[in-house]
Amino acid sequence: MQEEAVRARQVRRLYRRAAERLRSEIEGITAADSLRRRYLEVLRTAINRRVRELEDSLLALAQDGIRATASLPVGAAQQYMLDILRDELRRAGIRALFAEVHERAVIAMLGRTLHDGLRLSDRVWRIGQETRAALTAIIEEAVAVGADPRRTARAVEQYLTRGGYWAEPLRDETRRRMRVPRNILHGALRLTVTELHHAYHEASVLAYQATPGVRGVEWRLSPSHVVPDVCDDLAARSPYPVDQVPPKPHPW
């Protein structure tokens, strides 16, 4: 899905921009050769500011992606009906009908909760908390050893954009001790891509239900689906009546 690639690039740009701004702030804090504890609160403030920006931008990006993705199957179903009808009054009614279908799909996605009871905004906030904690741990470690500010700034930038740490990947034992995720960007990408796929699925089902003549829905597997899972069982049991299509069972 092209929308998936577009949004993934946008997420990476968000993190790259935050990383560049945070790097600049860290480098500008002191001209001393090493970080000192008196700078720790300033560094924490800078991290909190940039993570809040990330949270706001990531939520807006995900919401916009949901709206754009939901329009794809709804638009296809609408065009199918418009191609059949020639009466302009009825065509206007079709457009109004599918505009409502699109809005219902978007509202359903924005209000959707998973097994943990969290909505989209909650999950974005949780990613922000993880990012804030990881960056704070890296900064505190740097301050504790009196690390060079420029080297620390590069480490933070690398971690936010590529998941690495310092000049090389953070060793697993150090990462576990600091409770730092291996790749902080992964969570944001996973959230965004998953929401797009769920939006497409939800909008497709609602569009099928609104389209006269649709008798059932076939569950098909992607050519890249090589590891058997619950989707194989869902595909084996298809087609489904339009009002009994199963929800998407897992992320990505």
Coordinates of C-alpha atoms in Angstrom, one line a residue:
M1 CA 0.0 0.0 0.0
Q2 CA 1.5 3.3 -1.1
E3 CA 0.0 5.2 1.8
E4 CA 2.0 2.9 4.2
A5 CA 5.3 3.9 2.6
V6 CA 4.4 7.6 2.6
R7 CA 3.5 7.6 6.2
A8 CA 6.5 5.6 7.2
R9 CA 8.8 8.2 5.6
Q10 CA 6.9 10.9 7.4
V11 CA 7.4 9.2 10.8
R12 CA 11.1 8.9 10.1
R13 CA 11.3 12.6 9.2
L14 CA 9.5 13.5 12.4
Y15 CA 12.1 11.6 14.4
R16 CA 15.0 13.0 12.3
R17 CA 13.8 16.5 12.9
A18 CA 13.4 15.9 16.7
A19 CA 16.9 14.3 16.8
E20 CA 18.5 17.3 15.0
R21 CA 16.9 19.8 17.3
L22 CA 17.8 17.9 20.4
R23 CA 21.4 17.4 19.2
S24 CA 21.7 21.2 18.6
E25 CA 20.3 21.9 22.1
I26 CA 22.7 19.4 23.8
E27 CA 25.7 20.8 21.9
G28 CA 24.7 24.3 22.9
I29 CA 24.3 23.7 26.6
T30 CA 28.0 24.0 27.5
A31 CA 31.3 24.6 25.9
A32 CA 33.0 22.6 28.6
D33 CA 34.8 19.4 27.8
S34 CA 32.3 17.2 29.6
L35 CA 28.7 17.2 30.8
R36 CA 28.1 18.1 34.4
R37 CA 25.3 17.3 36.7
R38 CA 24.2 20.9 36.9
Y39 CA 23.1 20.6 33.2
L40 CA 21.0 17.5 33.8
E41 CA 17.8 19.5 34.5
V42 CA 18.3 21.6 31.4
L43 CA 18.8 18.4 29.4
R44 CA 15.6 16.8 30.8
T45 CA 13.7 20.0 29.9
A46 CA 14.9 19.8 26.3
I47 CA 14.0 16.1 26.1
N48 CA 10.5 16.7 27.4
R49 CA 9.9 19.6 25.0
R50 CA 11.0 17.6 21.9
V51 CA 9.1 14.4 23.0
R52 CA 5.9 16.4 23.4
E53 CA 6.4 17.8 19.9
L54 CA 6.9 14.2 18.7
E55 CA 3.7 13.0 20.4
D56 CA 1.6 15.8 18.9
S57 CA 3.1 15.3 15.4
L58 CA 2.8 11.6 15.5
L59 CA -0.8 11.7 16.6
A60 CA -1.7 14.2 13.9
L61 CA 0.2 12.1 11.3
A62 CA -1.6 8.9 12.3
Q63 CA -5.0 10.6 12.3
D64 CA -4.4 12.1 8.9
G65 CA -3.2 8.7 7.6
I66 CA -6.4 7.0 8.9
R67 CA -8.6 9.5 7.0
A68 CA -6.5 9.2 3.8
T69 CA -6.4 5.4 3.9
A70 CA -10.1 5.0 4.7
S71 CA -10.9 7.0 1.6
L72 CA -9.3 4.4 -0.7
P73 CA -11.8 1.5 -0.4
V74 CA -14.7 3.9 0.2
G75 CA -13.8 5.8 -3.0
A76 CA -13.5 2.6 -5.0
A77 CA -17.0 1.5 -3.9
Q78 CA -18.5 4.9 -4.5
Q79 CA -17.0 5.0 -8.1
Y80 CA -18.4 1.5 -8.7
M81 CA -21.9 2.8 -7.9
L82 CA -21.5 6.0 -9.8
D83 CA -20.5 4.0 -12.9
I84 CA -23.7 2.1 -12.7
L85 CA -26.0 5.1 -12.1
R86 CA -26.6 7.9 -14.6
D87 CA -29.3 9.9 -12.8
E88 CA -27.5 12.9 -11.2
L89 CA -29.9 13.1 -8.3
R90 CA -29.2 9.5 -7.4
R91 CA -25.5 10.0 -8.0
A92 CA -25.6 12.9 -5.5
G93 CA -27.2 10.6 -3.0
I94 CA -24.5 8.0 -3.6
R95 CA -21.8 10.6 -2.8
A96 CA -23.5 11.6 0.4
L97 CA -23.9 7.9 1.4
F98 CA -20.2 7.1 1.0
A99 CA -19.1 10.3 2.6
E100 CA -21.0 9.1 5.6
V101 CA -19.4 5.7 5.3
H102 CA -16.0 7.3 5.3
E103 CA -16.7 9.3 8.4
R104 CA -18.1 6.3 10.2
A105 CA -14.9 4.4 9.4
V106 CA -12.7 7.2 10.7
I107 CA -14.7 7.7 13.9
A108 CA -14.5 3.9 14.5
M109 CA -10.8 3.9 14.1
L110 CA -10.1 7.0 16.3
G111 CA -12.3 5.5 19.0
R112 CA -11.0 2.0 18.7
T113 CA -9.5 0.3 21.8
L114 CA -7.4 -2.8 21.9
H115 CA -7.1 -5.5 24.5
D116 CA -5.2 -3.1 26.7
G117 CA -8.1 -0.6 26.6
L118 CA -6.0 2.1 25.0
R119 CA -7.1 4.4 22.2
L120 CA -4.8 5.8 19.5
S121 CA -4.0 8.9 21.5
D122 CA -3.1 6.7 24.5
R123 CA -0.8 4.6 22.5
V124 CA 0.9 7.6 21.1
W125 CA 1.4 8.9 24.6
R126 CA 2.8 5.6 25.7
I127 CA 5.4 5.7 22.8
G128 CA 6.3 9.2 24.0
Q129 CA 6.8 7.9 27.5
E130 CA 9.1 5.2 26.3
T131 CA 11.0 7.7 24.2
R132 CA 11.3 10.1 27.0
A133 CA 12.6 7.4 29.4
A134 CA 15.1 6.1 26.9
L135 CA 16.6 9.5 26.1
T136 CA 16.7 10.4 29.8
A137 CA 18.6 7.2 30.6
I138 CA 21.1 7.9 27.9
I139 CA 21.6 11.5 29.1
E140 CA 21.9 10.5 32.8
E141 CA 24.5 7.9 31.8
A142 CA 26.5 10.5 29.9
V143 CA 26.3 13.0 32.7
A144 CA 27.4 10.3 35.2
V145 CA 30.6 9.6 33.3
G146 CA 31.2 13.2 32.3
A147 CA 30.9 12.5 28.6
D148 CA 31.7 15.0 25.9
P149 CA 28.5 17.0 24.9
R150 CA 29.1 16.6 21.2
R151 CA 29.5 12.9 21.4
T152 CA 26.4 12.6 23.6
A153 CA 24.5 14.8 21.1
R154 CA 25.5 12.5 18.3
A155 CA 24.5 9.5 20.3
V156 CA 21.0 10.8 21.0
E157 CA 20.6 11.7 17.3
Q158 CA 21.7 8.3 16.2
Y159 CA 19.5 6.6 18.7
L160 CA 16.4 8.5 17.6
T161 CA 16.9 8.1 13.9
R162 CA 18.5 4.6 13.6
G163 CA 18.2 2.9 17.0
G164 CA 21.9 2.8 17.5
Y165 CA 23.9 4.2 20.4
W166 CA 27.2 6.0 20.5
A167 CA 29.4 5.1 17.5
E168 CA 28.2 1.5 17.6
P169 CA 25.0 -0.3 18.6
L170 CA 24.3 -0.3 22.3
R171 CA 25.5 -3.6 23.8
D172 CA 22.6 -5.7 25.0
E173 CA 23.8 -5.9 28.5
T174 CA 24.2 -2.1 28.8
R175 CA 20.9 -1.6 27.1
R176 CA 19.1 -4.0 29.6
R177 CA 20.8 -2.3 32.5
M178 CA 19.7 1.1 31.3
R179 CA 16.3 -0.3 30.3
V180 CA 16.6 1.3 26.9
P181 CA 14.7 -0.3 23.9
R182 CA 16.9 -1.5 21.1
N183 CA 15.1 0.6 18.5
I184 CA 12.9 3.4 19.7
L185 CA 11.7 4.3 16.2
H186 CA 10.3 0.8 15.7
G187 CA 7.3 1.5 18.0
A188 CA 6.2 4.6 16.2
L189 CA 6.5 2.9 12.8
R190 CA 4.6 -0.1 14.0
L191 CA 1.8 2.0 15.4
T192 CA 1.4 4.1 12.3
V193 CA 1.5 1.2 9.8
T194 CA -0.9 -0.9 11.9
E195 CA -3.4 2.0 12.2
L196 CA -3.4 2.4 8.4
H197 CA -4.1 -1.3 7.8
H198 CA -6.9 -1.3 10.3
A199 CA -8.4 1.8 8.8
Y200 CA -8.3 0.2 5.3
H201 CA -9.9 -3.0 6.7
E202 CA -12.6 -1.1 8.6
A203 CA -13.5 1.2 5.7
S204 CA -13.5 -1.7 3.3
V205 CA -16.1 -3.7 5.3
L206 CA -18.3 -0.6 5.8
A207 CA -18.1 0.1 2.0
Y208 CA -19.0 -3.5 1.2
Q209 CA -22.0 -3.3 3.5
A210 CA -23.2 -0.1 1.8
T211 CA -22.8 -1.5 -1.8
P212 CA -25.8 -3.3 -3.2
G213 CA -25.0 -6.6 -4.8
V214 CA -22.0 -7.5 -2.6
R215 CA -22.8 -11.1 -1.4
G216 CA -19.7 -11.8 0.6
V217 CA -16.1 -11.0 1.3
E218 CA -13.1 -13.2 0.5
W219 CA -10.1 -13.2 2.9
R220 CA -6.9 -13.3 0.8
L221 CA -3.4 -13.8 1.9
S222 CA -0.6 -11.5 0.8
P223 CA 2.1 -13.0 -1.5
S224 CA 4.6 -12.0 1.3
H225 CA 2.7 -14.0 3.9
V226 CA 5.1 -16.9 4.4
V227 CA 4.7 -17.8 8.1
P228 CA 1.4 -19.6 8.9
D229 CA -0.7 -17.8 11.5
V230 CA -4.4 -17.0 12.3
C231 CA -4.8 -15.4 8.9
D232 CA -4.4 -18.8 7.2
D233 CA -7.4 -20.0 9.2
L234 CA -9.4 -16.9 8.4
A235 CA -8.6 -17.3 4.7
A236 CA -9.6 -21.0 4.8
R237 CA -13.1 -20.1 6.2
S238 CA -13.8 -17.3 3.7
P239 CA -15.9 -16.0 2.0
Y240 CA -17.8 -14.2 4.8
P241 CA -21.2 -12.5 4.8
V242 CA -20.6 -8.7 4.7
D243 CA -21.9 -8.4 8.3
Q244 CA -19.6 -11.1 9.6
V245 CA -16.2 -10.2 8.4
P246 CA -13.6 -10.8 11.1
P247 CA -11.5 -7.9 12.4
K248 CA -7.8 -7.8 11.6
P249 CA -6.1 -10.1 14.0
H250 CA -2.6 -8.7 14.6
P251 CA -0.3 -5.7 14.0
W252 CA 1.6 -4.9 10.8

